[in-house]
PDB file of C-alpha atoms in Angstrom:
ATOM      1  CA  THR A   1     -37.125   0.908   4.307  1.00  0.00           C
ATOM      2  CA  MET A   2     -37.366   0.752   0.594  1.00  0.00           C
ATOM      3  CA  GLN A   3     -33.771   2.618   0.654  1.00  0.00           C
ATOM      4  CA  ARG A   4     -32.524   0.166   3.286  1.00  0.00           C
ATOM      5  CA  VAL A   5     -33.638  -2.639   1.212  1.00  0.00           C
ATOM      6  CA  THR A   6     -32.002  -1.000  -2.096  1.00  0.00           C
ATOM      7  CA  SER A   7     -29.081  -0.809  -0.709  1.00  0.00           C
ATOM      8  CA  MET A   8     -28.640  -4.138   0.724  1.00  0.00           C
ATOM      9  CA  GLN A   9     -29.486  -5.641  -2.663  1.00  0.00           C
ATOM     10  CA  ILE A  10     -26.696  -3.542  -4.241  1.00  0.00           C
ATOM     11  CA  ALA A  11     -24.381  -4.697  -1.709  1.00  0.00           C
ATOM     12  CA  GLN A  12     -25.687  -8.043  -2.665  1.00  0.00           C
ATOM     13  CA  GLU A  13     -24.151  -7.605  -6.241  1.00  0.00           C
ATOM     14  CA  ASP A  14     -20.995  -6.454  -5.021  1.00  0.00           C
ATOM     15  CA  ILE A  15     -20.323  -9.558  -2.669  1.00  0.00           C
ATOM     16  CA  ASP A  16     -21.529 -11.814  -5.713  1.00  0.00           C
ATOM     17  CA  THR A  17     -18.840 -10.380  -8.004  1.00  0.00           C
ATOM     18  CA  LEU A  18     -16.373  -9.943  -5.435  1.00  0.00           C
ATOM     19  CA  VAL A  19     -16.206 -13.384  -4.047  1.00  0.00           C
ATOM     20  CA  PRO A  20     -17.921 -15.945  -6.636  1.00  0.00           C
ATOM     21  CA  GLY A  21     -20.055 -18.358  -4.769  1.00  0.00           C
ATOM     22  CA  ALA A  22     -20.177 -16.204  -1.559  1.00  0.00           C
ATOM     23  CA  ASP A  23     -23.214 -16.968   0.632  1.00  0.00           C
ATOM     24  CA  LYS A  24     -26.562 -14.523   0.050  1.00  0.00           C
ATOM     25  CA  VAL A  25     -26.304 -11.608   2.693  1.00  0.00           C
ATOM     26  CA  GLU A  26     -28.733 -11.935   5.732  1.00  0.00           C
ATOM     27  CA  ASP A  27     -29.261 -10.229   8.789  1.00  0.00           C
ATOM     28  CA  SER A  28     -27.270 -12.803  10.871  1.00  0.00           C
ATOM     29  CA  TYR A  29     -24.228 -13.724  12.321  1.00  0.00           C
ATOM     30  CA  VAL A  30     -23.744 -16.649   9.849  1.00  0.00           C
ATOM     31  CA  GLY A  31     -25.162 -14.859   6.790  1.00  0.00           C
ATOM     32  CA  VAL A  32     -21.799 -13.859   5.313  1.00  0.00           C
ATOM     33  CA  ASN A  33     -19.390 -16.380   3.840  1.00  0.00           C
ATOM     34  CA  ARG A  34     -16.326 -17.139   5.481  1.00  0.00           C
ATOM     35  CA  LYS A  35     -14.669 -15.958   2.303  1.00  0.00           C
ATOM     36  CA  VAL A  36     -15.999 -12.408   2.344  1.00  0.00           C
ATOM     37  CA  LYS A  37     -15.405 -12.000   6.271  1.00  0.00           C
ATOM     38  CA  TYR A  38     -11.777 -13.057   5.738  1.00  0.00           C
ATOM     39  CA  GLY A  39     -11.039 -12.307   2.612  1.00  0.00           C
ATOM     40  CA  TYR A  40     -12.300  -8.325   2.352  1.00  0.00           C
ATOM     41  CA  GLY A  41      -9.623  -7.259   4.562  1.00  0.00           C
ATOM     42  CA  SER A  42      -6.612  -8.725   2.871  1.00  0.00           C
ATOM     43  CA  PRO A  43      -6.342  -5.999   0.535  1.00  0.00           C
ATOM     44  CA  GLN A  44      -5.516  -3.718   3.250  1.00  0.00           C
ATOM     45  CA  PHE A  45      -2.125  -5.737   3.721  1.00  0.00           C
ATOM     46  CA  SER A  46      -0.728  -4.276   0.325  1.00  0.00           C
ATOM     47  CA  ILE A  47      -2.533  -0.991   0.670  1.00  0.00           C
ATOM     48  CA  LEU A  48      -0.803  -0.046   3.954  1.00  0.00           C
ATOM     49  CA  SER A  49       2.535  -1.460   3.086  1.00  0.00           C
ATOM     50  CA  THR A  50       2.660  -0.234  -0.673  1.00  0.00           C
ATOM     51  CA  THR A  51       1.563   3.194   0.975  1.00  0.00           C
ATOM     52  CA  LEU A  52       3.791   3.650   3.543  1.00  0.00           C
ATOM     53  CA  MET A  53       6.879   2.519   1.024  1.00  0.00           C
ATOM     54  CA  VAL A  54       5.817   5.567  -0.985  1.00  0.00           C
ATOM     55  CA  GLN A  55       5.209   8.273   1.644  1.00  0.00           C
ATOM     56  CA  VAL A  56       8.360   7.231   3.823  1.00  0.00           C
ATOM     57  CA  PHE A  57      10.894   6.038   1.504  1.00  0.00           C
ATOM     58  CA  ILE A  58       9.855   7.791  -2.143  1.00  0.00           C
ATOM     59  CA  VAL A  59      11.688  11.338  -1.293  1.00  0.00           C
ATOM     60  CA  PRO A  60      14.848  10.389  -0.116  1.00  0.00           C
ATOM     61  CA  TYR A  61      15.268   7.911  -2.810  1.00  0.00           C
ATOM     62  CA  PHE A  62      14.620  10.906  -5.277  1.00  0.00           C
ATOM     63  CA  GLU A  63      16.923  12.872  -3.536  1.00  0.00           C
ATOM     64  CA  LEU A  64      19.832  10.417  -4.237  1.00  0.00           C
ATOM     65  CA  MET A  65      18.391  10.676  -7.974  1.00  0.00           C
ATOM     66  CA  GLY A  66      19.618  13.917  -8.029  1.00  0.00           C
ATOM     67  CA  ALA A  67      15.890  15.657  -7.816  1.00  0.00           C
ATOM     68  CA  PRO A  68      15.713  19.125  -5.784  1.00  0.00           C
ATOM     69  CA  LEU A  69      14.228  18.756  -2.504  1.00  0.00           C
ATOM     70  CA  GLY A  70      12.058  21.826  -3.044  1.00  0.00           C
ATOM     71  CA  LEU A  71      10.378  20.315  -6.404  1.00  0.00           C
ATOM     72  CA  LEU A  72       9.669  16.804  -4.501  1.00  0.00           C
ATOM     73  CA  ALA A  73       8.053  18.994  -1.734  1.00  0.00           C
ATOM     74  CA  PHE A  74       5.960  20.982  -4.124  1.00  0.00           C
ATOM     75  CA  PHE A  75       4.847  17.695  -5.997  1.00  0.00           C
ATOM     76  CA  SER A  76       4.133  15.791  -3.018  1.00  0.00           C
ATOM     77  CA  SER A  77       1.481  18.536  -1.705  1.00  0.00           C
ATOM     78  CA  VAL A  78       0.106  18.756  -4.957  1.00  0.00           C
ATOM     79  CA  ALA A  79      -0.508  14.981  -5.088  1.00  0.00           C
ATOM     80  CA  ARG A  80      -2.373  14.661  -1.517  1.00  0.00           C
ATOM     81  CA  SER A  81      -4.114  18.081  -2.360  1.00  0.00           C
ATOM     82  CA  LEU A  82      -5.897  16.618  -4.996  1.00  0.00           C
ATOM     83  CA  ASP A  83      -7.506  14.349  -2.554  1.00  0.00           C
ATOM     84  CA  VAL A  84      -9.965  16.954  -1.071  1.00  0.00           C
ATOM     85  CA  LEU A  85     -11.453  16.914  -4.615  1.00  0.00           C
ATOM     86  CA  THR A  86     -11.139  13.507  -6.063  1.00  0.00           C
ATOM     87  CA  ASP A  87     -12.326  11.617  -2.912  1.00  0.00           C
ATOM     88  CA  PRO A  88     -15.603  12.834  -2.438  1.00  0.00           C
ATOM     89  CA  LEU A  89     -16.000  13.224  -6.396  1.00  0.00           C
ATOM     90  CA  MET A  90     -15.208   9.185  -6.572  1.00  0.00           C
ATOM     91  CA  ALA A  91     -17.462   8.474  -3.412  1.00  0.00           C
ATOM     92  CA  TRP A  92     -20.584  10.246  -5.436  1.00  0.00           C
ATOM     93  CA  VAL A  93     -19.651   8.570  -8.628  1.00  0.00           C
ATOM     94  CA  SER A  94     -19.211   4.848  -6.959  1.00  0.00           C
ATOM     95  CA  ASP A  95     -22.781   5.468  -4.816  1.00  0.00           C
ATOM     96  CA  ASN A  96     -24.620   6.679  -8.003  1.00  0.00           C
ATOM     97  CA  THR A  97     -23.252   3.821 -10.171  1.00  0.00           C
ATOM     98  CA  ARG A  98     -25.739   0.970 -11.146  1.00  0.00           C
ATOM     99  CA  GLY A  99     -24.751  -1.934 -13.083  1.00  0.00           C
ATOM    100  CA  ARG A 100     -24.518  -5.480 -13.365  1.00  0.00           C
ATOM    101  CA  PHE A 101     -21.211  -5.789 -11.743  1.00  0.00           C
ATOM    102  CA  GLY A 102     -22.242  -3.655  -8.573  1.00  0.00           C
ATOM    103  CA  ARG A 103     -21.210  -0.269  -7.584  1.00  0.00           C
ATOM    104  CA  ARG A 104     -17.929  -1.014  -6.130  1.00  0.00           C
ATOM    105  CA  LYS A 105     -16.138  -3.461  -8.067  1.00  0.00           C
ATOM    106  CA  PRO A 106     -15.882  -1.930 -11.707  1.00  0.00           C
ATOM    107  CA  TYR A 107     -13.686   0.973 -10.186  1.00  0.00           C
ATOM    108  CA  MET A 108     -11.216  -1.366  -8.108  1.00  0.00           C
ATOM    109  CA  ALA A 109     -10.605  -3.555 -10.988  1.00  0.00           C
ATOM    110  CA  ALA A 110     -10.164  -0.609 -13.348  1.00  0.00           C
ATOM    111  CA  ALA A 111      -7.250   0.884 -11.145  1.00  0.00           C
ATOM    112  CA  LEU A 112      -5.491  -2.297 -10.826  1.00  0.00           C
ATOM    113  CA  VAL A 113      -3.307  -1.944 -13.555  1.00  0.00           C
ATOM    114  CA  PRO A 114      -2.738   1.538 -14.013  1.00  0.00           C
ATOM    115  CA  GLN A 115      -1.837   1.247 -10.012  1.00  0.00           C
ATOM    116  CA  THR A 116       0.469  -1.301 -10.180  1.00  0.00           C
ATOM    117  CA  LEU A 117       2.407   0.271 -13.290  1.00  0.00           C
ATOM    118  CA  SER A 118       2.421   3.672 -11.722  1.00  0.00           C
ATOM    119  CA  LEU A 119       4.005   2.147  -8.659  1.00  0.00           C
ATOM    120  CA  VAL A 120       6.909   0.210 -10.328  1.00  0.00           C
ATOM    121  CA  LEU A 121       7.669   3.177 -12.405  1.00  0.00           C
ATOM    122  CA  LEU A 122       7.887   5.425  -9.752  1.00  0.00           C
ATOM    123  CA  PHE A 123      10.628   2.991  -8.336  1.00  0.00           C
ATOM    124  CA  ALA A 124      12.323   2.925 -11.525  1.00  0.00           C
ATOM    125  CA  PRO A 125      12.992   6.793 -12.705  1.00  0.00           C
ATOM    126  CA  LEU A 126      14.932   6.802 -16.334  1.00  0.00           C
ATOM    127  CA  VAL A 127      16.149  10.152 -15.934  1.00  0.00           C
ATOM    128  CA  ARG A 128      18.356  12.152 -13.265  1.00  0.00           C
ATOM    129  CA  GLY A 129      18.302  15.610 -11.705  1.00  0.00           C
ATOM    130  CA  TYR A 130      15.638  17.605 -12.529  1.00  0.00           C
ATOM    131  CA  GLY A 131      14.219  15.452 -14.828  1.00  0.00           C
ATOM    132  CA  ALA A 132      13.791  12.881 -11.850  1.00  0.00           C
ATOM    133  CA  GLY A 133      12.022  15.388 -10.186  1.00  0.00           C
ATOM    134  CA  TYR A 134       9.564  15.708 -13.037  1.00  0.00           C
ATOM    135  CA  TRP A 135       9.424  11.936 -13.161  1.00  0.00           C
ATOM    136  CA  PHE A 136       8.324  11.843  -9.291  1.00  0.00           C
ATOM    137  CA  GLY A 137       5.575  14.624  -9.761  1.00  0.00           C
ATOM    138  CA  ALA A 138       3.887  12.725 -12.534  1.00  0.00           C
ATOM    139  CA  LEU A 139       3.921   8.880 -11.136  1.00  0.00           C
ATOM    140  CA  ASN A 140       3.326  10.226  -7.934  1.00  0.00           C
ATOM    141  CA  THR A 141       0.234  12.086  -8.934  1.00  0.00           C
ATOM    142  CA  ILE A 142      -1.002   9.055 -11.067  1.00  0.00           C
ATOM    143  CA  TYR A 143      -0.652   6.647  -8.124  1.00  0.00           C
ATOM    144  CA  PHE A 144      -2.515   8.523  -5.626  1.00  0.00           C
ATOM    145  CA  LEU A 145      -5.460   9.192  -8.257  1.00  0.00           C
ATOM    146  CA  THR A 146      -5.622   5.343  -9.121  1.00  0.00           C
ATOM    147  CA  PHE A 147      -5.341   4.772  -5.048  1.00  0.00           C
ATOM    148  CA  THR A 148      -8.454   7.291  -4.763  1.00  0.00           C
ATOM    149  CA  VAL A 149     -10.554   5.290  -7.487  1.00  0.00           C
ATOM    150  CA  ALA A 150      -9.357   1.895  -6.267  1.00  0.00           C
ATOM    151  CA  ASN A 151      -9.922   2.464  -2.542  1.00  0.00           C
ATOM    152  CA  VAL A 152     -12.926   4.823  -1.770  1.00  0.00           C
ATOM    153  CA  PRO A 153     -14.923   1.827  -3.232  1.00  0.00           C
ATOM    154  CA  TYR A 154     -13.300  -0.866  -1.421  1.00  0.00           C
ATOM    155  CA  PHE A 155     -13.827   0.850   2.110  1.00  0.00           C
ATOM    156  CA  ALA A 156     -17.473   1.861   1.077  1.00  0.00           C
ATOM    157  CA  LEU A 157     -18.044  -1.834   0.314  1.00  0.00           C
ATOM    158  CA  GLY A 158     -17.170  -3.038   3.829  1.00  0.00           C
ATOM    159  CA  PRO A 159     -20.150  -1.757   5.764  1.00  0.00           C
ATOM    160  CA  GLU A 160     -22.315  -2.699   2.965  1.00  0.00           C
ATOM    161  CA  LEU A 161     -21.549  -6.335   3.231  1.00  0.00           C
ATOM    162  CA  SER A 162     -24.063  -7.184   6.510  1.00  0.00           C
ATOM    163  CA  SER A 163     -26.466  -5.123   8.795  1.00  0.00           C
ATOM    164  CA  ASP A 164     -25.361  -7.270  11.550  1.00  0.00           C
ATOM    165  CA  SER A 165     -23.232  -5.358  13.817  1.00  0.00           C
ATOM    166  CA  LYS A 166     -21.239  -8.820  14.891  1.00  0.00           C
ATOM    167  CA  VAL A 167     -20.635  -9.300  11.200  1.00  0.00           C
ATOM    168  CA  ARG A 168     -19.425  -6.151  10.676  1.00  0.00           C
ATOM    169  CA  THR A 169     -17.065  -6.458  13.491  1.00  0.00           C
ATOM    170  CA  GLU A 170     -15.415  -9.411  12.707  1.00  0.00           C
ATOM    171  CA  ILE A 171     -15.097  -8.148   9.207  1.00  0.00           C
ATOM    172  CA  PHE A 172     -13.401  -5.211  10.027  1.00  0.00           C
ATOM    173  CA  PHE A 173     -11.243  -6.892  12.846  1.00  0.00           C
ATOM    174  CA  TRP A 174      -9.649  -8.854  10.259  1.00  0.00           C
ATOM    175  CA  GLY A 175      -9.105  -5.885   8.024  1.00  0.00           C
ATOM    176  CA  ARG A 176      -7.460  -4.324  10.775  1.00  0.00           C
ATOM    177  CA  VAL A 177      -5.066  -7.366  11.299  1.00  0.00           C
ATOM    178  CA  TYR A 178      -4.136  -7.446   7.628  1.00  0.00           C
ATOM    179  CA  ALA A 179      -3.664  -3.344   8.124  1.00  0.00           C
ATOM    180  CA  ASN A 180      -1.153  -3.758  10.782  1.00  0.00           C
ATOM    181  CA  VAL A 181       0.705  -6.499   9.414  1.00  0.00           C
ATOM    182  CA  GLY A 182       1.074  -4.599   6.046  1.00  0.00           C
ATOM    183  CA  THR A 183       2.375  -1.701   8.177  1.00  0.00           C
ATOM    184  CA  LEU A 184       4.971  -3.582   9.930  1.00  0.00           C
ATOM    185  CA  VAL A 185       6.038  -4.860   6.510  1.00  0.00           C
ATOM    186  CA  GLY A 186       6.087  -1.677   4.686  1.00  0.00           C
ATOM    187  CA  LEU A 187       8.262   0.245   7.717  1.00  0.00           C
ATOM    188  CA  THR A 188      10.651  -2.611   8.118  1.00  0.00           C
ATOM    189  CA  ALA A 189      11.188  -4.686   5.116  1.00  0.00           C
ATOM    190  CA  PRO A 190      12.778  -1.785   2.692  1.00  0.00           C
ATOM    191  CA  SER A 191      15.542  -1.194   5.485  1.00  0.00           C
ATOM    192  CA  ILE A 192      16.005  -4.909   6.043  1.00  0.00           C
ATOM    193  CA  PHE A 193      16.498  -5.650   2.559  1.00  0.00           C
ATOM    194  CA  ALA A 194      19.058  -2.501   2.361  1.00  0.00           C
ATOM    195  CA  PHE A 195      20.858  -3.796   5.289  1.00  0.00           C
ATOM    196  CA  VAL A 196      21.230  -7.133   3.929  1.00  0.00           C
ATOM    197  CA  VAL A 197      22.583  -6.011   0.272  1.00  0.00           C
ATOM    198  CA  ALA A 198      24.955  -3.579   1.784  1.00  0.00           C
ATOM    199  CA  ALA A 199      26.231  -6.043   4.407  1.00  0.00           C
ATOM    200  CA  VAL A 200      26.599  -8.839   1.397  1.00  0.00           C
ATOM    201  CA  LEU A 201      27.907  -6.311  -1.427  1.00  0.00           C
ATOM    202  CA  CYS A 202      29.820  -3.523   0.500  1.00  0.00           C
ATOM    203  CA  PRO A 203      31.231  -4.873   3.318  1.00  0.00           C
ATOM    204  CA  ASP A 204      33.690  -2.011   3.250  1.00  0.00           C
ATOM    205  CA  GLY A 205      30.900   0.265   3.855  1.00  0.00           C
ATOM    206  CA  LYS A 206      31.063   2.233   0.544  1.00  0.00           C
ATOM    207  CA  ASP A 207      29.048   2.335  -2.488  1.00  0.00           C
ATOM    208  CA  GLY A 208      29.986   0.199  -5.533  1.00  0.00           C
ATOM    209  CA  THR A 209      31.097  -3.248  -6.266  1.00  0.00           C
ATOM    210  CA  TYR A 210      32.000  -5.769  -3.527  1.00  0.00           C
ATOM    211  CA  VAL A 211      35.867  -5.153  -2.059  1.00  0.00           C
ATOM    212  CA  PRO A 212      36.921  -8.200   0.191  1.00  0.00           C
ATOM    213  CA  LEU A 213      38.589  -7.042   3.427  1.00  0.00           C
ATOM    214  CA  PRO A 214      42.345  -8.214   3.833  1.00  0.00           C
ATOM    215  CA  PRO A 215      42.824 -10.681   6.730  1.00  0.00           C
ATOM    216  CA  SER A 216      44.568  -9.395   9.704  1.00  0.00           C
ATOM    217  CA  PRO A 217      48.254  -9.867   9.436  1.00  0.00           C
ATOM    218  CA  PRO A 218      49.729 -12.491  11.779  1.00  0.00           C
ATOM    219  CA  PRO A 219      52.335 -11.241  14.545  1.00  0.00           C
ATOM    220  CA  PRO A 220      55.788 -11.189  13.315  1.00  0.00           C
ATOM    221  CA  ASN A 221      57.812 -14.611  14.071  1.00  0.00           C
ATOM    222  CA  GLY A 222      54.626 -16.034  15.660  1.00  0.00           C
ATOM    223  CA  THR A 223      55.123 -13.683  18.738  1.00  0.00           C
ATOM    224  CA  ALA A 224      52.380 -11.929  20.779  1.00  0.00           C
ATOM    225  CA  ALA A 225      52.197  -8.342  19.739  1.00  0.00           C
ATOM    226  CA  ALA A 226      54.283  -5.986  21.972  1.00  0.00           C
ATOM    227  CA  PRO A 227      52.237  -4.116  24.789  1.00  0.00           C
ATOM    228  CA  SER A 228      51.816  -0.877  24.178  1.00  0.00           C
ATOM    229  CA  SER A 229      53.551   2.271  25.660  1.00  0.00           C
ATOM    230  CA  SER A 230      50.456   2.880  28.246  1.00  0.00           C
ATOM    231  CA  SER A 231      50.671  -0.442  29.222  1.00  0.00           C
ATOM    232  CA  SER A 232      54.151  -0.592  29.620  1.00  0.00           C
ATOM    233  CA  SER A 233      54.475   2.454  31.823  1.00  0.00           C
ATOM    234  CA  SER A 234      51.660   1.312  34.170  1.00  0.00           C
TER     235      SER A 234
END
C-alpha cells in the first residue's frame, strides 16, 4: 500500500508539471483534468509521423545522395540495435529519479532540442557519396537515442495518470487517435508533397528546372488530320 501511495504521489508531480493547472489525480472518472486526458496523447501525432518518415523514406533519400546501400543498412541496424540497451536503461533511470519536476518530464524536456536538431540535420546532409553515409550514421543514431530519452518516460507516464480503469481507457483511446492520424500523415504527406512539386516544377518528367511543354500544332490549312493507313484500309 505504501508503495502504491508513493507511486501516485510521484505521478501527481509529473501531472502538475506536464499540464500546469491540472486537477489533482483521484481514483474517479472525473479526477483527471480534460487537458490531461486529451493532451497526453497529442505528442503521439508527431512521434508516429516523424518516425515513419525516417524509417520509410530516409534510406532511399540517402541513396540519391550517393551513399552506399550497405553502409546505410549497417548504420540503420546499429541505431536500432542500441535500443536493446538504452530502452531498459532509460526506464531504470526514469523510475529512480526524484525531484521537484517529477521523474518523467525532465527527460522529455531535455531531449526536445537535440532530437529536433538531429531530425532537421538528418534530412539536410552537407556532403555526398560516402560522406553522406557517415552523416546518416551519426545523425540517425543521435535521433533514435534522443527518441529513447524522450519517449520511454513519456509512455511510462500514461498509466500513472490515474488508477481508474475508465480514465486510463479514455487517455489511451485519444492517444491512439493521435497516433493513427500521425501514421497516416507520415506515410502519405511526403508522397503527396513530392507529387505536387513534380507536377508543378517538372511536368515533362525530368529532373531540373521547369520546361514548358509546347502546344500541339494545329492541322494544316485548318482541316482535320488525315486518317491512318489502317483505318483507310478497313
